[in-house]
XYZ file of N, CA and C in Angstrom:
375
model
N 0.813 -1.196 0.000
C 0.000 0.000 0.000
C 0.857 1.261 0.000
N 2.309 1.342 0.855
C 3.159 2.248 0.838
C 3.715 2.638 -0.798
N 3.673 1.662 -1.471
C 4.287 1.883 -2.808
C 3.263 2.344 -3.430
N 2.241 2.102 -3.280
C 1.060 2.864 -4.446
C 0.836 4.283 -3.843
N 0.755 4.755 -2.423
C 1.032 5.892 -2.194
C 1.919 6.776 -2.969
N 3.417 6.241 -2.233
C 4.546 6.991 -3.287
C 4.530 6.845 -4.253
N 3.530 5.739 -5.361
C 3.754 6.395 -7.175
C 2.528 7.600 -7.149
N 1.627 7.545 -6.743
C 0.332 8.403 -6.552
C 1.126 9.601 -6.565
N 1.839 9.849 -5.628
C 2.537 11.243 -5.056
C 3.707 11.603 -6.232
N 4.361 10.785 -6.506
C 5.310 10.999 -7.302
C 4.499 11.437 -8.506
N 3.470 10.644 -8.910
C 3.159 11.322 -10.446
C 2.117 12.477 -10.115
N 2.021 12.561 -9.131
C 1.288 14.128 -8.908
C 1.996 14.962 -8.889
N 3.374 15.032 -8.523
C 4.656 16.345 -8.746
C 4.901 16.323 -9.928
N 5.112 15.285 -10.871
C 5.639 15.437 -12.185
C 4.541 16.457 -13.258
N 3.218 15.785 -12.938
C 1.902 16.342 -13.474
C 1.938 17.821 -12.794
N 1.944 18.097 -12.011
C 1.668 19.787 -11.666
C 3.118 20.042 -12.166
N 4.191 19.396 -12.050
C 4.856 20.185 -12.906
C 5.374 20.654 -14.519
N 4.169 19.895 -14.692
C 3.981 19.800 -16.152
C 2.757 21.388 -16.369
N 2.135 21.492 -15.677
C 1.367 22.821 -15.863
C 1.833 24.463 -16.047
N 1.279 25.364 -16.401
C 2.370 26.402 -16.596
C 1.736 27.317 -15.154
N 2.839 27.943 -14.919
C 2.729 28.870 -13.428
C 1.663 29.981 -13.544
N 0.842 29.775 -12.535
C -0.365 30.659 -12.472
C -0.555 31.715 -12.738
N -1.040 32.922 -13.411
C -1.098 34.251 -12.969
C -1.815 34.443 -12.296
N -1.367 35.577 -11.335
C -1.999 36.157 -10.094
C -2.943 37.154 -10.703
N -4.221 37.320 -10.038
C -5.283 37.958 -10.538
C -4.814 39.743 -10.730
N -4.030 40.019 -10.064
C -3.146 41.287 -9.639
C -2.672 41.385 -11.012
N -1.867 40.477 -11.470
C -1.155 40.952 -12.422
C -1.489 41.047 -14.267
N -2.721 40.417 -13.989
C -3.853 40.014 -15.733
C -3.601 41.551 -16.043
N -3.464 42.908 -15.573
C -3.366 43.894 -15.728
C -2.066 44.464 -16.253
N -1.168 43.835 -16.192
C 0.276 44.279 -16.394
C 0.593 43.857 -17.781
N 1.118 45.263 -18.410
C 0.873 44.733 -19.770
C 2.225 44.511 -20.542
N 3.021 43.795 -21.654
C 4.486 43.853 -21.799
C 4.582 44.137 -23.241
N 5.810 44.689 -22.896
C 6.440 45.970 -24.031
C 7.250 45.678 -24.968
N 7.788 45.793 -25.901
C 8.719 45.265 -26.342
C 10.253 46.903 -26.468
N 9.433 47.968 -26.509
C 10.119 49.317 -26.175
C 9.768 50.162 -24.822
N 11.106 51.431 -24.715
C 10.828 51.062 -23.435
C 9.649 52.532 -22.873
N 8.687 51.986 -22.593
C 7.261 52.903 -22.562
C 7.893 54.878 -22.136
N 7.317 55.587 -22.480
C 7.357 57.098 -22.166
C 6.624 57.020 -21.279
N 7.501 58.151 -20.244
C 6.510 58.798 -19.414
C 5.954 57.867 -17.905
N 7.240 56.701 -17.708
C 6.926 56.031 -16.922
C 7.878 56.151 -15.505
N 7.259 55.475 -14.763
C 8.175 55.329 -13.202
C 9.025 53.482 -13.362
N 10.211 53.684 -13.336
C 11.364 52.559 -13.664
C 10.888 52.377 -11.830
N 10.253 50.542 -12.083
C 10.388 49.826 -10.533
C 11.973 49.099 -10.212
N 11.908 48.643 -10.967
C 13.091 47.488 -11.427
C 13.054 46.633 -12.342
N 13.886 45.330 -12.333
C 14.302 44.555 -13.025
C 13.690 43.300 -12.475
N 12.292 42.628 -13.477
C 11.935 40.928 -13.012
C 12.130 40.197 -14.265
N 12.169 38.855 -13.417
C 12.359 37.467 -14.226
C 11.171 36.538 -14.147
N 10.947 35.784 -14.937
C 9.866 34.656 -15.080
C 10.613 33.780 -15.482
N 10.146 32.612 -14.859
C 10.983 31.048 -15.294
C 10.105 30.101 -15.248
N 10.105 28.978 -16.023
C 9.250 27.935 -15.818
C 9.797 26.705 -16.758
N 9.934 25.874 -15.679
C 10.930 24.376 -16.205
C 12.338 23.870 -15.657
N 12.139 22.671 -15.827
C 13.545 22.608 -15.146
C 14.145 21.100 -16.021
N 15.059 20.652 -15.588
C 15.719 19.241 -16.779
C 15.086 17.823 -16.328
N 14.631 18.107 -15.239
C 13.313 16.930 -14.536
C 12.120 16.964 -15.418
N 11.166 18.339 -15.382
C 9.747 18.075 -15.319
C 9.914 18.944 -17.041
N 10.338 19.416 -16.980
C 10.907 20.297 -18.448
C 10.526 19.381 -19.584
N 10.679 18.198 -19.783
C 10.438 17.336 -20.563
C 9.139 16.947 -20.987
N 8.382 16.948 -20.076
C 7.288 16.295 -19.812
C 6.020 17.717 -19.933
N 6.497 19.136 -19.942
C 5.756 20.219 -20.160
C 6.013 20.633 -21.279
N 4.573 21.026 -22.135
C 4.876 21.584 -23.542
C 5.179 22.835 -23.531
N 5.629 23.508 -24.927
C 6.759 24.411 -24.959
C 5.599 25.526 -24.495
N 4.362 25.602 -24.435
C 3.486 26.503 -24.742
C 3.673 27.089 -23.284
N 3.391 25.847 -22.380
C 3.275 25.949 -21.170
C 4.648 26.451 -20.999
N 5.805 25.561 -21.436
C 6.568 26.867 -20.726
C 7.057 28.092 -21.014
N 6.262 28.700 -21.923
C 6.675 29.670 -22.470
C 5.563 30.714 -21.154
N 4.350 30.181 -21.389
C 3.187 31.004 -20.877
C 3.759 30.725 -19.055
N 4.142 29.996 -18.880
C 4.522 30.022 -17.184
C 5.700 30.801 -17.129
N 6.916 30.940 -17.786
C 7.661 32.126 -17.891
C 7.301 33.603 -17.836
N 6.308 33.392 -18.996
C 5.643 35.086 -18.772
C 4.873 35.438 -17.583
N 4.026 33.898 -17.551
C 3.084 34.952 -15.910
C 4.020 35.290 -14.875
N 5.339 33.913 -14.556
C 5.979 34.682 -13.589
C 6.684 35.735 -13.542
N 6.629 36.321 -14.603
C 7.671 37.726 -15.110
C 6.280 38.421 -14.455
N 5.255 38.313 -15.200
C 3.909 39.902 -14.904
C 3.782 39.431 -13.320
N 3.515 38.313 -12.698
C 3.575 38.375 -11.136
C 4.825 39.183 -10.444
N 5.807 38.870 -10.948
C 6.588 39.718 -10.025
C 6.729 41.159 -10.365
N 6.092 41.849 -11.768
C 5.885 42.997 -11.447
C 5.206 43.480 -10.863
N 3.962 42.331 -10.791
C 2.194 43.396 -10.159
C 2.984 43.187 -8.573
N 3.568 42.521 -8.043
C 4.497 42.668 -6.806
C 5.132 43.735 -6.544
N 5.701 44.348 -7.671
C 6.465 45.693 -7.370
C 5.559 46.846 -7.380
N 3.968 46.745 -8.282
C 2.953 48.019 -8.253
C 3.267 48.138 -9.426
N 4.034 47.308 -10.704
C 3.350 48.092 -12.005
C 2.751 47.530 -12.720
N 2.471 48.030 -13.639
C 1.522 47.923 -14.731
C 2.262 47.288 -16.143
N 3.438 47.404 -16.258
C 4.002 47.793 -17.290
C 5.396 47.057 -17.157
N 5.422 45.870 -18.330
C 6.655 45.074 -18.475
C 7.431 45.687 -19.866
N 8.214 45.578 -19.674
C 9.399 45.792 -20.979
C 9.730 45.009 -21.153
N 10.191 43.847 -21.931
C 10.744 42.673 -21.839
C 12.078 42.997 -22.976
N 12.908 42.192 -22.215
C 14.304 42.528 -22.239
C 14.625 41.353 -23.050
N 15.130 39.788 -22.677
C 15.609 38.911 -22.964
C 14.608 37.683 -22.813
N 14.437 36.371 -23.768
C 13.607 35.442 -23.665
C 14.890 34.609 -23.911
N 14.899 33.683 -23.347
C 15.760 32.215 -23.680
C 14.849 31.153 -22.991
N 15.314 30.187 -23.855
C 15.096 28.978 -23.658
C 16.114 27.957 -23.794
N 16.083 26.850 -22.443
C 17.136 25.962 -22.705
C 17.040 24.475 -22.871
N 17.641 23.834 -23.178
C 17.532 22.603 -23.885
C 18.158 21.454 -23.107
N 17.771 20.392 -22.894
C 18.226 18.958 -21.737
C 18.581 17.726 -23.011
N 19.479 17.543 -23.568
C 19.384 16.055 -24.080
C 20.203 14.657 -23.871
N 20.319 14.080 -24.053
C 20.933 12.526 -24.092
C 21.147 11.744 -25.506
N 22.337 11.073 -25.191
C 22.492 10.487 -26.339
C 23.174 9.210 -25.967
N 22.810 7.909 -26.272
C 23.248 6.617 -26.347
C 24.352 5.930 -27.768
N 25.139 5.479 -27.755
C 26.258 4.915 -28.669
C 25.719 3.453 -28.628
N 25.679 2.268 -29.158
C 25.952 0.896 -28.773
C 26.067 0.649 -30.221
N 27.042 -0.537 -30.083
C 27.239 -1.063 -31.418
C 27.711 -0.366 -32.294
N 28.434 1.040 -32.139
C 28.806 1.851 -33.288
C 27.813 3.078 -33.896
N 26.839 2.702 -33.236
C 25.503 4.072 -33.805
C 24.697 4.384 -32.940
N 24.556 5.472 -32.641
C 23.705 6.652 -31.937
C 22.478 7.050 -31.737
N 22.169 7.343 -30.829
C 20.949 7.748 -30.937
C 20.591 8.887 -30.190
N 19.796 9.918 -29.816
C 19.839 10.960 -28.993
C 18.468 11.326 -29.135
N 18.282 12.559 -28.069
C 16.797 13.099 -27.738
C 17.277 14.412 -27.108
N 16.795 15.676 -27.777
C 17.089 16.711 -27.293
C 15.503 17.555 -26.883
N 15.307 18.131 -25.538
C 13.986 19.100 -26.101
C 14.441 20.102 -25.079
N 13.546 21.084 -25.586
C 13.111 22.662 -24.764
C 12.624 21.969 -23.200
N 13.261 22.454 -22.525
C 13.201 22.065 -21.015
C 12.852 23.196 -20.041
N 13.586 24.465 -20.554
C 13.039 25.776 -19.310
C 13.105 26.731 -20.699
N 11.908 28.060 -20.051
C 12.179 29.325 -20.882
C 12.118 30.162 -19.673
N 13.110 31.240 -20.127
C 13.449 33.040 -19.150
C 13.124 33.574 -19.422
N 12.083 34.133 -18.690
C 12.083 35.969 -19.477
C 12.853 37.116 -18.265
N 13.203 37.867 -19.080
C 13.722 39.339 -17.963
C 13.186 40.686 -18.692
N 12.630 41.304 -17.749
C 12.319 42.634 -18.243
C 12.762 43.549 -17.317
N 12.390 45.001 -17.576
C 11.666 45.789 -16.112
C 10.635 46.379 -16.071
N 10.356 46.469 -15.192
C 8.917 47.180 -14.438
C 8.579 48.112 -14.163
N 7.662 48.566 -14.732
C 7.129 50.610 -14.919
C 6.024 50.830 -14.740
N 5.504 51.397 -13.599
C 4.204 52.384 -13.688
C 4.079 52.990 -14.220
N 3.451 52.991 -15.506
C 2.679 54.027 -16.149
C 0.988 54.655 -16.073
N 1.788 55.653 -15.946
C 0.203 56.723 -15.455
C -0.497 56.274 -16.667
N -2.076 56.373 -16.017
C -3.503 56.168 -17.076
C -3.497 54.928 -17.762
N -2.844 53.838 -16.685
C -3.341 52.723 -17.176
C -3.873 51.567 -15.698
């Protein structure tokens, strides 16, 4: 019974970590830039991440693209703004590769994406 517990549990971490990171209701408001907005108040500098070389595999790229971004707009609506600039997106890659007998084989995929921006209150929004 102990072992069907721990697979239960185990594939419940892999599965939520296969989902993309929530946005906070705070931050559905925060909107991102690709220049850097006029007329604004500079909060700082946030990051969004989502994935790792474990569960990374097993989450599609969508998800981690979209769990990158919410955690970028959460940690601005954290600082009070409104207003992302986004700076840098990467994404990184986990693979393996087996030899036997003289020939190869391998598996590469998208495992985590970054975003970095910064964070600006802009008036009249």
């Amino acid at each position: 019974m102990q072992k069907r517990a721990r697979l239960v549990l185990i594939c419940s971490l892999v599965l939520a970590g296969c989902s993309a990171n929530p946005l906070l209701p705070e931050a559905r408001a925060v909107r991102i830039v690709t220049s850097e907005p006029a007329g604004c108040e500079y909060l700082g500098e946030v990051t969004g991440n989502q994935g790792n070389f474990f569960t990374g595999d097993f989450t599609s790229n969508a998800n981690l693209e979209t769990g990158a971004r919410n955690g970028m707009k959460n940690e601005a609506a954290r600082l009070g703004a409104n207003t992302v600039q986004i700076l840098t997106s990467r994404a990184g890659e986990t693979g393996s590769m087996s030899i036997s007998n003289g020939s190869g084989s391998g598996h590469v995929a998208e495992t985590n994406v970054t975003y970095s921006g910064i964070a600006y209150k802009c008036p009249g929004r």
